[in-house]
Amino acid sequence: MAFVMFLAAACVRFGVQRLRRPTVLTAGAVSATLSVSTLIAAVPAWAVAVLVLSAMLAGAGLGMGQPGGLSLLGSGVPPRHLAEADTALNAGGPVPSGILPVSAGCLSDVDGPAGGATVFGAVLTALAVIGGLVVLATWHQVTDPARKPAGNPRPGTGTGRPLQQRPLLPASERPGIRSGTGDRMTGRRH
């Protein structure tokens, strides 16, 4: 089932790469919610086919949520803070990803698999719904590279005007570079 989940995650990325970020993130939240709902239905019934469907939906949610979130991080965080933001995302994500299944397993030991899956599913459903609502509430604030603002031919300049380029100086006039033999970085002659 893990193979099916990651296969679905890889395949769905190709299908959504041209969609707008909010659409991808909302669809990822819906897919995660459907995955958890099918998981809650499958465990008490011991329905393997429904578990495989749940894994496929979870993979689709992962395949949309992870790249959507990373692209938002890349476009919304200043470049000088991008490493810290990426580290926080990569370090903070596995914590709940590890705590939730372990907690569900401990609860399953006490209350049975159906009880553990139901609590696990309820927590994940709540998180997916909250995530989807945040995307819907901030839809207009999300920058989207697929849609470039009118009048801005050079992305990143913010003015719509081309960047001014400095004239290229001859090698002899550049700082640190002298003609003849020598070290090109320091300008020292041998």
Tab-separated table of C-alpha atoms in Angstrom, residues 18-190:
chain	number	residue	atom	x	y	z
A	18	ARG	CA	-0.322	23.735	-14.523
A	19	LEU	CA	-3.048	24.472	-11.983
A	20	ARG	CA	-3.013	27.489	-9.689
A	21	ARG	CA	-1.503	27.003	-6.230
A	22	PRO	CA	-4.727	27.576	-4.281
A	23	THR	CA	-6.519	25.038	-6.473
A	24	VAL	CA	-3.783	22.460	-5.909
A	25	LEU	CA	-3.713	23.046	-2.143
A	26	THR	CA	-7.500	22.892	-1.836
A	27	ALA	CA	-7.652	19.700	-3.900
A	28	GLY	CA	-4.890	18.240	-1.709
A	29	ALA	CA	-6.905	19.013	1.439
A	30	VAL	CA	-10.025	17.438	-0.091
A	31	SER	CA	-8.050	14.362	-1.127
A	32	ALA	CA	-6.569	13.998	2.368
A	33	THR	CA	-10.023	14.313	3.932
A	34	LEU	CA	-11.447	11.662	1.588
A	35	SER	CA	-8.477	9.414	2.317
A	36	VAL	CA	-9.067	9.571	6.049
A	37	SER	CA	-12.802	9.009	5.604
A	38	THR	CA	-12.160	5.847	3.589
A	39	LEU	CA	-9.609	4.727	6.199
A	40	ILE	CA	-12.173	5.113	8.986
A	41	ALA	CA	-14.674	3.083	6.936
A	42	ALA	CA	-12.170	0.388	5.900
A	43	VAL	CA	-10.576	-0.559	9.229
A	44	PRO	CA	-13.668	-1.828	11.089
A	45	ALA	CA	-14.846	-3.702	7.991
A	46	TRP	CA	-11.365	-5.140	7.246
A	47	ALA	CA	-11.863	-4.052	3.605
A	48	VAL	CA	-8.496	-4.269	1.869
A	49	ALA	CA	-9.684	-2.671	-1.386
A	50	VAL	CA	-10.958	0.364	0.534
A	51	LEU	CA	-7.613	0.589	2.369
A	52	VAL	CA	-5.825	0.651	-1.002
A	53	LEU	CA	-8.210	3.398	-2.154
A	54	SER	CA	-7.410	5.297	1.048
A	55	ALA	CA	-3.683	4.964	0.315
A	56	MET	CA	-4.208	6.256	-3.234
A	57	LEU	CA	-6.152	9.275	-1.965
A	58	ALA	CA	-3.499	9.927	0.698
A	59	GLY	CA	-0.838	9.822	-2.006
A	60	ALA	CA	-2.793	12.265	-4.128
A	61	GLY	CA	-3.097	14.584	-1.136
A	62	LEU	CA	0.644	14.316	-0.521
A	63	GLY	CA	1.415	14.827	-4.192
A	64	MET	CA	-0.549	18.074	-4.208
A	65	GLY	CA	0.139	19.388	-0.713
A	66	GLN	CA	3.890	19.024	-0.537
A	67	PRO	CA	4.857	20.771	-3.803
A	68	GLY	CA	2.128	23.375	-3.284
A	69	GLY	CA	3.453	24.181	0.154
A	70	LEU	CA	7.061	24.283	-0.991
A	71	SER	CA	6.223	26.600	-3.886
A	72	LEU	CA	4.373	28.918	-1.494
A	73	LEU	CA	7.396	28.876	0.761
A	74	GLY	CA	9.652	29.757	-2.158
A	75	SER	CA	7.485	32.639	-3.311
A	76	GLY	CA	6.436	34.024	0.064
A	77	VAL	CA	9.679	34.016	2.052
A	78	PRO	CA	12.492	36.472	1.342
A	79	PRO	CA	15.508	34.701	-0.200
A	80	ARG	CA	17.757	35.502	2.776
A	81	HIS	CA	15.372	33.601	5.103
A	82	LEU	CA	14.496	30.750	2.756
A	83	ALA	CA	16.970	28.268	4.271
A	84	GLU	CA	15.569	28.824	7.767
A	85	ALA	CA	11.975	28.508	6.555
A	86	ASP	CA	12.759	25.315	4.640
A	87	THR	CA	14.514	23.868	7.682
A	88	ALA	CA	11.550	24.717	9.905
A	89	LEU	CA	9.188	23.038	7.436
A	90	ASN	CA	11.368	19.934	7.072
A	91	ALA	CA	11.983	19.643	10.814
A	92	GLY	CA	8.435	20.510	11.890
A	93	GLY	CA	6.610	18.259	9.443
A	94	PRO	CA	7.913	14.869	10.629
A	95	VAL	CA	7.046	15.569	14.272
A	96	PRO	CA	3.256	15.311	13.882
A	97	SER	CA	3.780	12.723	11.140
A	98	GLY	CA	5.467	10.519	13.723
A	99	ILE	CA	3.390	11.352	16.781
A	100	LEU	CA	-0.022	10.731	15.184
A	101	PRO	CA	0.529	7.145	13.962
A	102	VAL	CA	2.328	6.121	17.165
A	103	SER	CA	-0.511	7.577	19.239
A	104	ALA	CA	-3.059	5.804	17.042
A	105	GLY	CA	-1.157	2.543	17.504
A	106	CYS	CA	-1.127	2.938	21.294
A	107	LEU	CA	-4.828	3.746	21.257
A	108	SER	CA	-5.449	0.707	19.049
A	109	ASP	CA	-3.815	-1.479	21.693
A	110	VAL	CA	-6.313	-0.166	24.250
A	111	ASP	CA	-9.462	0.358	22.180
A	112	GLY	CA	-8.900	-1.864	19.141
A	113	PRO	CA	-7.965	-0.980	15.545
A	114	ALA	CA	-11.323	0.643	14.781
A	115	GLY	CA	-11.024	3.050	17.736
A	116	GLY	CA	-7.424	3.960	16.914
A	117	ALA	CA	-8.221	4.519	13.240
A	118	THR	CA	-11.260	6.629	14.108
A	119	VAL	CA	-9.328	8.963	16.436
A	120	PHE	CA	-6.408	9.112	13.988
A	121	GLY	CA	-8.848	9.893	11.179
A	122	ALA	CA	-10.685	12.533	13.174
A	123	VAL	CA	-7.454	14.396	13.994
A	124	LEU	CA	-6.218	14.226	10.398
A	125	THR	CA	-9.606	15.279	9.041
A	126	ALA	CA	-9.622	18.289	11.362
A	127	LEU	CA	-6.108	19.270	10.236
A	128	ALA	CA	-6.978	18.846	6.537
A	129	VAL	CA	-10.173	20.882	6.899
A	130	ILE	CA	-8.306	23.645	8.760
A	131	GLY	CA	-5.649	23.666	6.045
A	132	GLY	CA	-8.269	23.838	3.305
A	133	LEU	CA	-10.076	26.676	5.073
A	134	VAL	CA	-6.823	28.622	5.446
A	135	VAL	CA	-6.191	28.250	1.706
A	136	LEU	CA	-9.719	29.379	0.876
A	137	ALA	CA	-9.508	32.335	3.289
A	138	THR	CA	-6.190	33.537	1.849
A	139	TRP	CA	-6.891	32.644	-1.800
A	140	HIS	CA	-6.442	36.232	-3.000
A	141	GLN	CA	-3.073	36.607	-1.216
A	142	VAL	CA	-1.412	33.635	-2.869
A	143	THR	CA	1.102	34.540	-5.551
A	144	ASP	CA	0.944	32.333	-8.569
A	145	PRO	CA	3.709	32.025	-11.160
A	146	ALA	CA	1.225	30.632	-13.689
A	147	ARG	CA	-0.486	34.035	-13.827
A	148	LYS	CA	1.866	36.957	-14.311
A	149	PRO	CA	0.642	40.427	-13.388
A	150	ALA	CA	-0.166	42.692	-16.316
A	151	GLY	CA	2.513	45.241	-17.110
A	152	ASN	CA	5.308	43.334	-15.405
A	153	PRO	CA	7.406	41.811	-18.173
A	154	ARG	CA	10.313	40.972	-15.850
A	155	PRO	CA	9.210	38.880	-12.864
A	156	GLY	CA	10.883	39.923	-9.659
A	157	THR	CA	11.562	43.540	-10.615
A	158	GLY	CA	8.245	44.806	-9.279
A	159	THR	CA	8.314	47.869	-11.527
A	160	GLY	CA	7.448	46.496	-14.925
A	161	ARG	CA	10.602	48.117	-16.331
A	162	PRO	CA	13.657	46.165	-17.415
A	163	LEU	CA	16.598	46.246	-15.045
A	164	GLN	CA	19.293	48.732	-15.954
A	165	GLN	CA	22.471	47.009	-16.924
A	166	ARG	CA	25.917	48.435	-16.333
A	167	PRO	CA	28.229	48.593	-19.324
A	168	LEU	CA	30.795	45.825	-19.502
A	169	LEU	CA	34.263	47.173	-18.720
A	170	PRO	CA	37.336	45.975	-20.570
A	171	ALA	CA	39.418	43.499	-18.553
A	172	SER	CA	42.148	46.066	-17.937
A	173	GLU	CA	39.674	48.436	-16.214
A	174	ARG	CA	37.970	45.881	-13.973
A	175	PRO	CA	39.035	45.915	-10.324
A	176	GLY	CA	41.419	43.109	-9.458
A	177	ILE	CA	42.140	42.152	-13.068
A	178	ARG	CA	45.253	43.370	-14.864
A	179	SER	CA	46.550	42.519	-18.252
A	180	GLY	CA	49.602	40.324	-18.499
A	181	THR	CA	50.466	37.346	-16.393
A	182	GLY	CA	49.318	37.030	-12.836
A	183	ASP	CA	46.581	35.899	-10.558
A	184	ARG	CA	43.217	36.955	-11.984
A	185	MET	CA	41.505	37.019	-8.572
A	186	THR	CA	43.985	39.176	-6.676
A	187	GLY	CA	45.671	40.994	-9.526
A	188	ARG	CA	49.150	40.092	-8.212
A	189	ARG	CA	51.841	39.489	-10.759
A	190	HIS	CA	54.027	36.411	-10.570
